[in-house]
Every structure is written in structure tokens, then in C-alpha cells.
XYZ file of C-alpha atoms in Angstrom:
754
model
C 300.095 81.428 227.964
C 302.773 84.072 227.333
C 304.334 83.847 230.810
C 306.932 81.207 229.867
C 307.899 83.130 226.742
C 308.426 86.291 228.780
C 310.676 84.388 231.187
C 312.901 83.396 228.245
C 313.231 86.947 226.912
C 316.838 87.276 228.112
C 317.838 84.269 225.966
C 315.931 85.184 222.786
C 315.066 88.899 222.542
C 311.877 89.532 220.597
C 313.718 91.653 218.038
C 315.521 88.611 216.590
C 312.563 86.246 216.374
C 310.773 86.540 213.020
C 309.055 83.150 212.573
C 310.584 82.413 209.169
C 314.101 83.188 210.338
C 313.597 81.082 213.456
C 312.688 78.097 211.300
C 315.613 78.664 208.944
C 318.025 78.792 211.886
C 316.627 75.583 213.361
C 316.786 73.773 210.008
C 320.332 74.940 209.295
C 321.576 73.963 212.760
C 319.947 70.525 212.440
C 321.665 69.906 209.092
C 325.062 71.177 210.260
C 325.009 68.845 213.278
C 324.783 65.712 211.147
C 326.260 66.871 207.824
C 329.475 64.993 208.534
C 327.708 61.682 207.926
C 326.692 62.510 204.340
C 329.494 60.486 202.723
C 329.464 57.612 205.186
C 329.241 53.935 204.289
C 326.356 51.570 204.789
C 326.987 50.422 208.371
C 325.620 47.854 210.825
C 321.938 47.102 210.039
C 322.172 48.962 206.704
C 323.742 45.856 205.175
C 320.690 43.672 205.805
C 317.970 46.276 205.378
C 319.401 47.860 202.226
C 322.357 46.164 200.538
C 321.015 42.606 200.937
C 317.338 43.542 200.628
C 315.993 42.442 197.237
C 312.878 44.576 197.745
C 314.951 47.589 196.682
C 315.691 46.188 193.253
C 313.527 46.565 190.166
C 313.248 42.769 189.709
C 311.059 42.584 192.833
C 307.423 43.570 192.147
C 306.275 46.625 194.086
C 303.383 44.602 195.462
C 305.798 42.396 197.389
C 306.705 45.323 199.648
C 303.260 45.013 201.255
C 303.851 41.358 202.137
C 307.469 41.587 203.298
C 309.017 42.852 206.499
C 311.601 45.630 206.792
C 314.421 43.195 205.975
C 312.847 41.704 202.848
C 311.497 38.468 204.367
C 307.897 37.356 204.004
C 305.830 38.449 206.993
C 304.134 35.054 207.108
C 307.473 33.343 207.748
C 308.165 32.172 211.288
C 311.649 33.674 210.998
C 310.344 37.125 210.049
C 311.229 40.028 212.319
C 307.627 41.287 211.834
C 308.831 44.865 211.337
C 306.233 46.094 208.848
C 307.468 49.354 207.293
C 306.595 49.233 203.581
C 306.642 53.002 203.048
C 310.161 53.274 204.453
C 311.330 50.446 202.179
C 309.635 52.227 199.269
C 311.762 55.338 199.908
C 314.879 53.123 199.958
C 313.815 51.699 196.616
C 313.361 55.189 195.149
C 316.793 56.133 196.520
C 318.286 53.036 194.891
C 316.678 53.892 191.559
C 317.728 57.556 191.586
C 321.269 56.737 192.749
C 321.692 54.042 190.114
C 322.620 51.422 192.689
C 323.847 51.115 196.251
C 325.607 54.466 196.544
C 325.262 55.546 200.182
C 325.626 59.312 199.668
C 322.094 59.714 198.322
C 320.643 57.665 201.162
C 322.488 59.706 203.808
C 321.579 63.062 202.273
C 317.874 62.184 202.391
C 318.160 61.295 206.086
C 319.932 64.546 206.922
C 317.349 66.614 205.026
C 314.518 64.740 206.720
C 315.901 65.594 210.157
C 316.285 69.219 209.090
C 312.686 69.310 207.871
C 311.338 67.666 211.019
C 313.269 70.135 213.193
C 311.670 73.031 211.274
C 308.252 71.444 211.769
C 308.970 71.199 215.494
C 308.840 75.008 215.782
C 305.107 74.802 215.007
C 304.597 71.749 217.241
C 306.269 73.415 220.216
C 304.356 76.631 219.509
C 301.124 74.685 220.013
C 302.415 72.882 223.098
C 303.605 76.057 224.820
C 301.069 78.554 223.468
C 297.887 76.511 223.291
C 295.081 76.879 220.758
C 293.351 80.180 221.397
C 292.106 82.079 218.347
C 290.972 85.590 217.556
C 287.579 86.251 216.013
C 289.304 86.203 212.616
C 290.741 82.749 213.191
C 294.348 83.778 213.927
C 296.049 81.886 216.728
C 297.132 83.761 219.825
C 300.152 83.116 222.074
C 302.584 81.632 219.547
C 305.305 81.377 222.251
C 308.126 82.139 219.775
C 310.990 82.071 222.304
C 309.974 78.852 224.020
C 309.241 77.086 220.728
C 312.568 78.204 219.230
C 314.575 77.050 222.247
C 312.793 73.684 222.385
C 313.207 73.184 218.620
C 316.943 73.939 218.870
C 317.302 71.475 221.764
C 315.550 68.877 219.627
C 317.596 69.634 216.498
C 320.976 69.224 218.221
C 320.245 66.271 220.496
C 323.038 63.668 220.037
C 320.716 60.753 220.743
C 319.293 61.348 217.259
C 322.577 60.389 215.590
C 321.579 56.758 215.082
C 318.396 57.796 213.279
C 320.104 60.369 211.066
C 323.556 58.884 210.386
C 322.347 55.282 210.130
C 320.333 54.845 206.939
C 317.879 52.396 208.550
C 317.041 55.216 210.971
C 314.921 56.644 208.171
C 312.071 54.541 209.545
C 312.118 56.672 212.700
C 312.505 59.912 210.741
C 309.582 59.218 208.406
C 307.488 58.000 211.311
C 308.241 61.230 213.211
C 307.438 63.372 210.169
C 303.941 61.928 209.733
C 303.489 61.698 213.526
C 303.896 65.474 213.879
C 301.836 66.180 210.761
C 299.070 64.063 212.284
C 299.302 66.025 215.542
C 299.213 69.399 213.766
C 296.338 68.164 211.602
C 294.392 67.248 214.727
C 295.036 70.743 216.084
C 293.450 72.177 212.926
C 290.145 70.653 214.013
C 289.750 73.248 216.751
C 289.229 76.568 215.013
C 286.164 78.460 216.203
C 283.887 78.223 213.185
C 280.574 79.711 214.309
C 278.934 81.754 216.986
C 277.965 78.712 219.022
C 281.660 77.899 219.443
C 281.838 74.511 217.729
C 285.460 73.427 217.700
C 285.267 70.083 215.977
C 286.042 69.315 212.358
C 285.524 65.734 211.306
C 287.662 66.205 208.215
C 290.753 67.207 210.175
C 290.261 64.423 212.703
C 289.972 61.839 209.922
C 293.008 63.324 208.148
C 294.938 63.083 211.404
C 293.994 59.400 211.740
C 295.080 58.792 208.136
C 298.452 60.464 208.763
C 298.810 58.344 211.895
C 298.296 55.242 209.752
C 300.967 56.492 207.333
C 303.315 57.027 210.285
C 302.654 53.449 211.406
C 303.481 52.164 207.904
C 306.856 53.881 208.288
C 307.419 52.451 211.768
C 305.133 50.804 214.295
C 305.624 53.604 216.858
C 303.526 55.898 214.678
C 300.205 54.606 215.997
C 300.892 56.223 219.376
C 300.046 59.635 217.885
C 296.365 58.730 218.268
C 296.818 58.375 222.029
C 298.722 61.633 222.165
C 295.984 63.411 220.219
C 293.451 62.096 222.702
C 295.475 63.396 225.665
C 295.850 66.780 223.963
C 292.113 66.945 223.257
C 291.163 66.140 226.834
C 293.660 68.413 228.577
C 294.000 71.390 226.250
C 290.692 71.499 224.378
C 288.479 70.027 227.063
C 290.412 71.779 229.859
C 290.076 68.653 231.961
C 291.308 69.422 235.497
C 292.155 66.297 237.468
C 292.595 68.226 240.719
C 289.181 69.836 240.363
C 287.508 66.508 239.569
C 289.167 64.821 242.569
C 288.084 67.643 244.867
C 284.488 67.376 243.635
C 284.515 63.628 244.144
C 285.914 64.021 247.660
C 283.277 66.628 248.499
C 280.597 64.463 246.880
C 279.731 67.224 244.430
C 277.346 65.592 241.981
C 277.333 68.403 239.457
C 280.706 67.752 237.759
C 279.921 70.474 235.224
C 283.092 69.772 233.286
C 281.691 66.527 231.960
C 278.814 68.355 230.360
C 281.242 70.814 228.800
C 283.233 67.926 227.367
C 280.133 66.441 225.808
C 279.170 69.766 224.305
C 282.644 70.090 222.816
C 282.279 66.902 220.799
C 284.951 65.076 222.817
C 283.131 61.754 222.890
C 282.690 61.835 219.115
C 286.370 62.555 218.526
C 287.420 59.887 221.021
C 285.190 57.416 219.193
C 286.862 58.261 215.902
C 290.356 57.939 217.402
C 289.533 54.662 219.124
C 287.921 53.188 216.021
C 290.818 54.290 213.845
C 293.402 52.861 216.231
C 291.536 49.564 216.585
C 291.196 49.252 212.813
C 294.895 49.921 212.287
C 295.881 47.323 214.886
C 293.503 44.752 213.383
C 294.874 45.222 209.861
C 298.432 45.128 211.191
C 297.758 41.850 213.001
C 296.161 40.272 209.945
C 299.116 41.258 207.772
C 301.584 39.724 210.230
C 300.077 36.320 209.451
C 301.490 34.625 212.553
C 302.234 35.515 216.137
C 304.787 38.062 217.322
C 308.466 37.622 216.407
C 310.585 35.204 218.414
C 313.502 36.924 220.140
C 316.327 35.247 222.021
C 317.558 35.771 225.554
C 320.637 37.668 224.380
C 318.402 40.246 222.669
C 316.435 41.098 225.795
C 317.593 39.084 228.848
C 315.241 40.753 231.340
C 312.165 39.533 229.454
C 313.344 35.921 229.929
C 313.840 36.197 233.711
C 311.729 33.711 235.682
C 310.860 36.154 238.447
C 308.291 38.831 237.688
C 309.996 41.065 240.244
C 313.353 40.726 238.471
C 311.686 41.556 235.154
C 309.943 44.613 236.620
C 313.095 45.918 238.306
C 315.196 45.543 235.174
C 312.558 47.053 232.896
C 312.493 50.100 235.161
C 316.280 50.229 235.125
C 316.151 50.256 231.326
C 313.717 53.196 231.540
C 316.175 55.058 233.763
C 318.967 54.432 231.239
C 316.804 55.871 228.463
C 316.093 58.905 230.632
C 319.824 59.296 231.268
C 320.570 59.165 227.529
C 318.179 62.081 227.088
C 319.709 64.023 229.965
C 323.355 63.214 229.258
C 323.824 61.782 225.746
C 327.564 61.317 226.069
C 327.790 57.511 226.279
C 326.201 56.323 223.051
C 326.460 52.821 221.614
C 325.133 51.179 218.442
C 324.008 48.128 220.447
C 323.220 47.633 224.138
C 322.517 43.892 224.201
C 324.599 40.788 225.023
C 325.850 41.563 228.506
C 326.241 45.304 227.995
C 323.774 45.846 230.844
C 323.950 42.964 233.390
C 320.677 41.991 235.052
C 319.815 43.382 238.474
C 319.105 40.313 240.598
C 319.299 41.742 244.109
C 318.070 44.842 245.933
C 321.648 45.303 247.160
C 322.698 46.199 243.606
C 323.643 49.907 243.671
C 321.888 50.456 240.335
C 318.552 50.305 242.176
C 319.285 53.934 243.076
C 318.693 54.829 239.425
C 315.169 53.395 239.627
C 314.436 55.384 242.763
C 315.751 58.584 241.168
C 313.678 58.025 238.025
C 310.427 57.490 239.868
C 311.130 60.290 242.339
C 311.412 62.702 239.394
C 308.455 61.224 237.517
C 306.143 61.278 240.538
C 307.138 64.863 241.265
C 306.409 65.900 237.685
C 303.118 63.975 237.632
C 301.984 65.614 240.852
C 302.784 69.057 239.464
C 301.103 68.183 236.163
C 297.898 66.983 237.766
C 297.598 69.071 240.911
C 299.083 72.481 240.135
C 296.639 75.360 240.403
C 298.403 77.071 237.507
C 296.506 75.825 234.445
C 299.294 76.824 232.039
C 301.932 74.942 234.032
C 299.618 71.949 234.373
C 299.049 71.706 230.633
C 302.706 72.094 229.637
C 303.924 69.497 232.130
C 301.188 67.033 231.171
C 301.862 67.424 227.463
C 305.609 67.146 228.061
C 305.114 63.912 229.986
C 302.671 62.713 227.330
C 305.194 63.227 224.537
C 307.885 61.633 226.699
C 305.939 58.510 227.707
C 303.291 57.692 225.078
C 305.603 57.256 222.021
C 307.933 55.174 224.199
C 305.235 52.656 225.205
C 305.820 50.227 222.263
C 309.461 49.885 223.391
C 308.639 49.489 227.088
C 308.101 45.674 227.168
C 304.744 46.330 228.850
C 302.570 45.026 226.009
C 304.945 42.637 224.235
C 308.579 41.583 224.291
C 310.911 43.747 222.218
C 314.165 42.657 220.603
C 316.526 45.055 222.367
C 317.550 46.300 225.796
C 318.130 49.969 225.019
C 317.854 51.508 221.550
C 318.728 55.146 220.965
C 316.590 55.249 217.817
C 313.334 54.798 219.764
C 314.056 58.030 221.669
C 313.610 60.242 218.601
C 309.934 60.907 219.384
C 310.145 60.856 223.231
C 312.923 63.456 223.057
C 310.180 65.978 222.197
C 308.767 65.578 225.695
C 312.240 65.982 227.172
C 312.718 69.244 225.222
C 309.351 70.540 226.479
C 310.208 69.775 230.099
C 313.738 71.190 229.819
C 312.513 74.401 228.210
C 309.864 74.772 230.891
C 312.558 74.179 233.506
C 314.757 76.924 232.080
C 311.780 79.285 232.106
C 311.016 78.454 235.751
C 314.658 78.946 236.751
C 314.811 82.263 234.930
C 311.677 83.418 236.703
C 312.969 82.600 240.189
C 316.590 83.736 239.898
C 318.290 87.037 239.284
C 321.253 85.426 237.510
C 319.583 85.424 234.147
C 322.850 85.734 232.243
C 324.043 82.542 233.911
C 320.910 80.728 232.719
C 321.497 82.050 229.217
C 325.120 80.862 229.337
C 324.018 77.384 230.493
C 321.476 77.134 227.658
C 324.038 78.259 225.089
C 326.599 75.848 226.559
C 324.194 72.899 226.317
C 323.405 73.734 222.696
C 327.071 74.076 221.723
C 328.178 70.924 223.578
C 325.364 68.918 222.013
C 326.260 70.232 218.564
C 329.872 69.200 219.093
C 328.789 65.770 220.274
C 326.548 65.373 217.203
C 329.452 66.207 214.888
C 331.773 63.746 216.644
C 329.182 60.981 216.814
C 328.211 61.476 213.146
C 331.858 60.914 212.251
C 331.839 57.635 214.180
C 328.836 56.470 212.153
C 330.661 57.055 208.849
C 332.348 53.632 208.892
C 331.803 50.344 210.674
C 335.323 50.297 212.067
C 334.885 53.647 213.834
C 331.350 52.795 214.950
C 332.237 49.428 216.443
C 335.415 50.623 218.147
C 333.589 53.590 219.687
C 331.374 51.080 221.501
C 334.270 49.401 223.330
C 334.552 52.201 225.873
C 330.781 52.265 226.451
C 329.961 48.535 226.499
C 333.191 46.532 226.975
C 331.124 43.537 228.173
C 328.985 43.475 225.027
C 329.871 40.331 223.068
C 328.239 41.739 219.937
C 330.647 44.712 219.940
C 333.648 42.348 219.907
C 331.931 40.163 217.297
C 331.331 43.105 214.956
C 334.889 44.384 215.314
C 336.121 40.866 214.546
C 333.851 40.615 211.505
C 335.033 43.986 210.220
C 338.687 42.950 210.630
C 338.044 39.618 208.912
C 336.422 41.387 205.953
C 339.599 43.465 205.625
C 341.770 40.340 205.671
C 343.219 40.786 209.184
C 342.425 37.272 210.378
C 344.815 37.266 213.333
C 343.186 40.283 214.975
C 339.715 39.014 214.026
C 340.367 35.720 215.837
C 341.236 37.618 219.007
C 337.946 39.549 219.001
C 335.879 36.488 218.079
C 337.427 34.556 220.977
C 336.598 37.416 223.339
C 332.993 37.449 222.063
C 332.684 33.717 222.759
C 334.275 34.178 226.193
C 331.784 36.909 227.110
C 328.875 34.887 225.738
C 329.616 31.140 225.603
C 326.389 30.585 223.626
C 327.164 33.102 220.888
C 326.745 30.766 217.924
C 327.381 33.396 215.247
C 330.783 34.203 216.754
C 331.564 30.465 216.889
C 330.540 30.072 213.259
C 332.720 32.956 212.034
C 335.673 31.885 214.184
C 335.302 28.344 212.877
C 335.377 29.662 209.299
C 338.636 31.538 209.862
C 340.243 28.544 211.574
C 339.126 26.399 208.625
C 340.859 28.769 206.207
C 343.998 28.607 208.354
C 343.803 24.805 208.234
C 343.183 24.548 212.005
C 340.487 22.029 211.253
C 340.133 20.218 214.593
C 339.308 23.363 216.580
C 337.083 24.588 213.760
C 335.088 21.349 213.882
C 334.757 21.597 217.688
C 333.424 25.169 217.508
C 330.972 24.462 214.696
C 329.757 21.266 216.353
C 329.144 23.234 219.560
C 327.259 25.914 217.596
C 324.820 23.408 216.069
C 324.316 21.717 219.449
C 323.369 25.064 220.984
C 321.195 26.050 218.015
C 320.222 22.931 216.032
C 318.476 24.950 213.280
C 321.567 27.067 212.496
C 321.812 26.163 208.804
C 324.980 28.164 208.043
C 326.881 26.447 210.865
C 325.759 23.011 209.575
C 327.047 23.869 206.093
C 330.381 25.157 207.407
C 330.718 22.070 209.593
C 330.220 19.991 206.447
C 333.002 21.896 204.681
C 335.386 21.260 207.598
C 334.456 17.566 207.756
C 335.008 17.331 204.011
C 338.497 18.816 204.465
C 339.124 16.217 207.188
C 338.154 13.533 204.610
C 335.116 12.530 206.669
C 332.849 12.491 203.653
C 329.840 10.703 205.103
C 329.703 13.106 208.082
C 330.085 16.046 205.700
C 327.195 14.843 203.560
C 325.034 14.460 206.669
C 325.893 18.017 207.793
C 325.014 19.427 204.367
C 321.674 17.633 204.438
C 320.957 19.025 207.931
C 321.671 22.530 206.619
C 319.248 22.021 203.730
C 316.667 20.581 206.131
C 316.684 23.805 208.153
C 316.963 26.123 205.141
C 315.243 24.729 202.086
C 316.406 27.510 199.793
C 320.155 27.230 200.328
C 321.947 27.288 196.948
C 325.480 27.410 198.388
C 324.814 24.283 200.404
C 323.479 22.432 197.366
C 326.655 23.490 195.555
C 328.863 22.127 198.344
C 326.845 18.923 198.526
C 327.661 18.265 194.901
C 331.270 19.335 195.389
C 332.279 16.943 198.178
C 335.981 16.566 197.381
C 337.547 13.121 197.237
C 340.621 12.523 199.345
C 343.888 13.304 197.606
C 342.413 15.613 194.961
C 343.567 19.194 194.621
C 341.119 22.030 194.023
C 342.045 22.514 190.352
C 341.603 18.830 189.471
C 338.581 18.315 191.646
C 336.153 15.634 190.637
C 333.326 15.320 193.064
C 332.992 12.490 195.534
C 329.557 11.859 194.109
C 331.167 11.378 190.694
C 333.867 9.073 192.016
C 331.178 7.002 193.688
C 329.259 6.845 190.399
C 326.743 9.330 191.819
C 326.877 11.711 188.868
C 323.131 12.213 188.920
C 323.167 13.174 192.614
C 325.932 15.710 191.972
C 324.118 17.197 188.991
C 320.846 17.359 190.929
C 322.542 19.168 193.801
C 324.036 21.764 191.475
C 320.830 22.091 189.505
C 319.002 22.848 192.793
C 321.626 25.491 193.537
C 321.063 27.187 190.167
C 317.282 27.023 190.475
C 317.455 28.779 193.850
C 320.208 31.147 192.736
C 320.356 31.440 188.917
C 323.544 33.534 189.073
C 325.438 30.789 190.961
C 328.383 30.638 188.554
C 330.302 27.937 190.419
C 327.382 25.511 190.323
C 326.933 26.073 186.566
C 330.662 25.567 186.001
C 330.762 22.343 187.955
C 327.839 20.939 185.969
C 329.586 21.753 182.686
C 332.891 20.267 183.876
C 331.304 17.066 185.221
C 329.321 16.500 182.019
C 332.447 17.268 179.974
C 334.619 14.860 181.982
C 332.039 12.080 181.704
C 331.766 12.448 177.910
C 328.310 14.060 177.823
C 329.435 16.847 175.487
C 326.015 17.647 174.034
C 324.473 18.013 177.488
C 327.481 20.004 178.713
C 327.076 22.356 175.762
C 323.361 22.822 176.471
C 324.031 23.593 180.154
C 326.817 26.007 179.196
C 324.604 27.916 176.781
C 321.809 28.097 179.385
C 324.267 29.434 181.957
C 325.616 32.132 179.618
C 322.107 33.329 178.841
C 321.625 33.977 182.568
C 325.160 35.252 183.290
C 326.376 36.580 179.919
C 329.518 38.328 181.234
C 330.972 35.476 183.304
C 334.368 34.677 181.767
C 334.722 31.381 183.677
C 331.532 30.093 182.020
C 332.815 31.246 178.610
C 336.021 29.301 179.274
C 334.213 26.093 180.299
C 331.828 26.194 177.337
C 334.728 26.974 174.968
C 336.484 23.799 176.148
C 333.359 21.734 175.422
C 332.895 23.299 171.965
C 336.546 22.650 171.139
C 336.159 18.978 171.958
C 333.060 18.935 169.736
C 335.215 20.384 166.912
C 333.210 23.614 166.824
C 336.478 25.477 166.554
C 335.261 28.865 165.339
C 332.681 29.302 168.093
C 335.110 27.933 170.666
C 337.788 30.410 169.554
C 335.340 33.335 169.875
C 334.455 32.366 173.456
C 338.121 31.870 174.431
C 339.023 35.306 173.074
C 336.074 36.899 174.865
C 337.081 35.228 178.142
C 340.700 36.383 177.686
C 339.522 39.938 177.037
C 337.628 39.848 180.333
C 340.490 38.211 182.248
C 343.744 38.594 180.259
C 346.036 37.303 183.016
C 344.492 33.829 183.306
C 347.247 31.447 182.179
C 344.807 28.552 181.713
C 342.715 30.593 179.266
C 345.711 31.162 176.978
C 346.870 27.572 177.458
C 343.548 26.036 176.459
C 343.161 28.418 173.521
C 346.609 27.265 172.409
C 345.426 23.631 172.620
C 342.415 24.579 170.471
C 344.663 26.168 167.821
C 346.992 23.149 168.073
C 344.113 20.788 167.246
C 342.754 23.141 164.613
C 346.097 23.368 162.838
C 346.752 27.069 163.488
C 350.218 26.310 164.826
C 351.618 29.845 164.882
C 348.679 31.075 166.972
C 349.032 27.997 169.189
C 352.742 28.821 169.734
C 351.882 32.448 170.584
C 349.323 31.554 173.275
C 351.456 28.719 174.741
C 354.212 31.283 175.260
C 351.837 33.833 176.831
C 350.464 31.116 179.125
C 353.959 30.082 180.250
C 354.911 33.702 180.886
C 351.907 34.006 183.189
C 352.462 30.605 184.844
C 355.910 29.072 184.181
C 355.097 26.063 186.410
C 352.152 24.748 184.353
C 353.442 21.255 183.475
C 350.639 20.432 181.017
C 351.248 23.604 179.057
C 355.012 22.926 179.043
C 354.423 19.437 177.684
C 352.040 20.615 174.956
C 354.378 23.449 174.022
C 357.235 20.970 173.709
C 355.180 18.770 171.386
C 354.291 21.789 169.259
C 357.919 22.906 168.963
C 359.056 19.427 167.894
C 356.277 19.361 165.316
C 357.295 22.774 163.994
C 360.972 21.682 163.816
C 360.033 18.555 161.834
C 357.990 20.668 159.452
C 360.941 23.022 158.947
C 363.298 20.077 158.211
C 360.841 18.713 155.623
C 360.681 22.136 153.993
C 364.493 22.238 153.836
């Protein structure tokens, strides 16, 4: 067991390898690599999983976390992503509570510390993988393999492919899953201490604890369940000393003894396998029951190979995806936040040069498998088999073999498989060192890889600090990815650079003519720029491609309303509500259909002009029921009731709205107008003054307060606020007219006094 460690002596001399210091070095290096991301923003998927996820807020009962997916949707919904990670969401909620809101620093710091802690834990994991589980009579483990475990842990700590998991807050699912995955593995190893003279190595408690930790890992991310399979492989190969080559030779020579099987039975293997199998089956059953419906529905753009008609095309492309994942582990220089939407074109012919990658992958894998199964060196056989096990088994849920996944390549799913890569690479360095005299060259190569990977981690962490840097970094890696152009366009639009955003949205639609989200966003910008005809064409195309796209239906209605096609607009709004029942903004727009020739400040709704006041009020009431903080819907109800003479009802609605949104100055203003008309001057004045304090530069607030004072007889105060209003907005004709009337009245009063 100590052979590999001896081969690495020139890289890590024994004099500098105290176990505690080794772990401190690994933890510090892991933190330094990704420390640059600590003050980054919420980027990419963080917006949906954290900022827009109501499960993080105190108003949502904790029990709901167990019925919602990772994004806050009910698991029973057909639109749910089915990502069931309640423990990860719980940590986000704790972060939110401790940070006092959505402050990303706290979220990022936790991720960085988690990676540091996992990297420290990996020293013990690699020690078991390289050194085995042999104990002295006093229960102390032999062959700790300190050099090999330190090198492998450093390779793991500085691997750039981990950046997405560490620098992206949603990557915490992978980090927590890995933490409990490795704790489960180490717990399983605890079951094999020699406890009595007969040599019994099994401990039911530790096996059950390992299964429990595996379940916890699965509640952080689905990949966690694979630790049970890995524990089984470890038990068979390391504890049971199962030798495939020996078994095959006995079968070929028709040797009926097969003594190893008896040894396995005596070691309690069948009992432990029964526990692992039962635990895994129970976890899968509970998981399936919680899902409520079938697997999530992904689209062709998410995973085009899985939608190919030919099984051969699917198989070839799946294997090409595997080779790309292997390349990311070997050479993590080309990293991208998203690999879908044309980033990796399908292989449809054997003449495609990329088939070479498949051949290279399987050539290497078959060679490693042959060495792992057939080598006469038991130590080499175990290390290679465990390395391949860690490389392959955690990757199986992302392989498309058992079910369709919603991505082509995802760097985050390589966090666990990278352990196998580190095992194989460390073993390779040991083998090279053993068979070459240029040991200093090997040491220089190892040091170079560590330093280059550290540098790449620092650079990549900086790119994950903001969406602009992250999205632009993807252009050089995946220039054909429509989603990259879409996200850059969205980021530019959010910053107000509509011209540049249009260019990227158009490119996204060109690369993917069925990209309805890009059409929807482009249509919105064109609508704001009053390019209504093209906006209508794009939005109409989007709803033809995806008829249940509620947001596109609503935006189409807004454009049709601007084109004065009111009946078509109403139909589009109703289609949006049909496909999304809980759509408060659409209910608001349905009530707000603007009549031709009306400006936004004097808007009365088309419903109102068609004597459909009740329909308008119902639409806005639906909006406020679905979204109680919908200020615009509340305001429109107050204004419509005010304009139609229903002052008592307008007052009641205004008071109800202010109870729900007590600091909304626009609601204070609307209710103050109603109270003034009802001659409740004192209360009206208080609300006007409160609204002005919240928004002192609103000319209309001062103007309407002046009207109130004018009616009330406080003419000096009326004059003061008319003048303030006209200073803020000299073009307000109504205020000018009222101010003129007041001045004439004051002049007449002065003449009478004279």
C-alpha cells in the first residue's frame, strides 16, 4: 500500500507532511483559489433560485420547502423542474435571515468555506482510497499514504471546473451534496474495524449511518444517492478483495471451489449489500412519491441529442458529451456557464471529425478498465478501480442513460467525478516517477499544473462576479450558443442600453429561430421604441411556436392595445390568463386597456368607456388578490371609483390598499384626493403631506394639495404649494389655471380690504 507514496517522495518529502498541516494547506489553497468571488453579485440561475424564490422569506412556512422544488414551485405542478433539494434551500433561507435580506456576500462566503472544508475532508478520503483499510491490533489504521492523499487533495482543491459550484451561489447544492457524500463514504469505512478475535469487520450502526448521510446528500442534490453504489463497489473490491481476474480464470478452468465467495459471505457482504440496496430503493421510492407526477419536461434546445430520432445518433452524441466532460477535467481552460442551444452541434455522420474524441475516450477507458480488472498487482487494481468508480458512478445521473437531463454539458456535475480524476492523475504521476529518472521534471510538472490551475481558478472566479463578465466570457467558448447572446442582450437591456441589446437579441433569434424568450424580450424593446409592427410580428411568432407562453401573450396584448386593436388585445390577455391562472400583471393590463386618443396620465380604461366598469374592477381585484402588493392595480381601482362618483367605495379600497402597502406614496396621493372630495380635509391634508415627504419632487402632489387648501379656504398655503408645483413642472396647465384663479381671488380680497 505504501509503494505509491514512496514514488511521490521527491514531490512531498516526509519531513513536511504532518497530517494537520497538510489539511491546513489544502484548506487554505482551496479558499485562496475562489476568494475573489466573495463579493460577487447574484448571477445567472441565482436570480430564480434565490432572489425570486419566496421559499427563502419568512412569510413562507418552513413546511412548504418539503413540497416545493429548488426554484420554489410546487413539485406536483406539471411545470416544475422536479429538482428536489429542500436542505439546500433551507441553507439559503438561513443565509437570507442572517444577512438581513438578499446580500450576496454572505451567500458567497458560505460557498467558499464549504469548498475549503470539503477539500480538507478529501485528505482523509484520498488516504483511504490510496492506503486502504488495514488496522493494527489496537485499531489504528496503517498505510495512511500522506503524500498521495495530499497531492490528490491539492489537485481537487484547485480544479477550475469547480468554479461554477463555488462562485455561483446555486452551486451550493453540489457542495452540500459532496460534503454529505464524502461523510457517508467515510462513515461506511468506519464499519470495518477489526473488533474481535474472529475478525468480524461489519458494524450495522455505521452502515445505517452511512445510508442516512447518503439520504441527506440526496436531499441536497439528487446525485447524492450514488454514494450507496460507490460504497458497494468499495466493499466488494477493498473489503472483500474481489479479484475479477482470478474469478474469470477459475471459471475458464472450471474450478468449482471459488473460495472467494465463501470469504465474502463470512465477511457479511451480503448483509451489507442488502442494507444498501434496501436503503437506496426506499430513497428512490420516497423521492418518486414526492415528485407527484412524471419526470420534468425538457425541450429540444436543452438537450438536442435526447430528441434525435435515431438511436445511433443519440448514442454517438451522448458519448461525445462524455468525452467533452473528460476533456474539461483534463484541460479546464474552456469553461462556459451554459453549453446548450447550438453550442455543441449534433454529430450526424461518421465522417464528422469529432468521432475521434469518442474513440480516444473509449480507448483510454478500456485500457484503464483492463488494468483495473486484470492487473496482477492488487494495489494497482484497487486504486484504478476506485478511481474509475469515483469518476463514473457519481456521473451516472447526468449521463442520459436512465432519464433525459436538461443540459448538454454542465460543469457543476463534475464536482464529485473530479475525485476519480484526481485519483487516476495522482496514480499516473506515481507510475511515471517510478519508471523515470527525471524525477525533478515530474515534480516541476506537478507544481506547474497546480499553479496554472490556481491561476485559472482566480481568473474564472472573477468572471463569475458579475453577469456581464460571465456572459461575455462565454462568447469565445460558445459563439454559436443562442442563450449566451440572449443573456448578454438581457444584461444590456437591464442597464438601459437598448440599441446593443437589440443586436444581441437578433443574433440569438438568428442562431435559434425558435427561441421564443429572445423574441419576447426583443418584442418588448421594440414596443418601448414604438416599433410596434415588428414587435407584433415577433410576439405573434413566439405564441405560434409556443402557444402556452403566457408572458408573450400578455406582451402581444400590450402591443395590440398600443396599435388601438382593442378586441385583439383583450383576446391576447385572456389567452395569457388561460395559460397562467395566477397572473396579476395580466389582470392589471386587462383592466387598463387604453382607449384610443388618451394619454397615459388621463387614462380611463376602455372597459370604463364601454360602460364595463365592473369588468375593469374585477380584473384589478383579481390582480390584487394574486399579488396584494400590486400598487398600480390598487391605484387604478381608486381612480376609476373616484372618477365614476363612487367616493365611499373608493375610500374603502384606498384604506384597504394602504393597510397592505403602508409606505406607498402613490396610494396616499390617490386616497387623499378622494378624501378631499369627501370634504375630509384634515385627513386628506395629512396624507398629502406624508406623500410629499416620501416624494417631494412630484409636482402633482403639491398641485393637488394646493387645490385642497384652495377648497378648504387656506389660501396662503394653497398659493405656496401652487408655486412649488409650478417650479417643479412649469407646463402643468391645470395648475396654472388654478393658480391664476387663486391670485385673482386674493387680489379682490386685498381691494375689499383697502
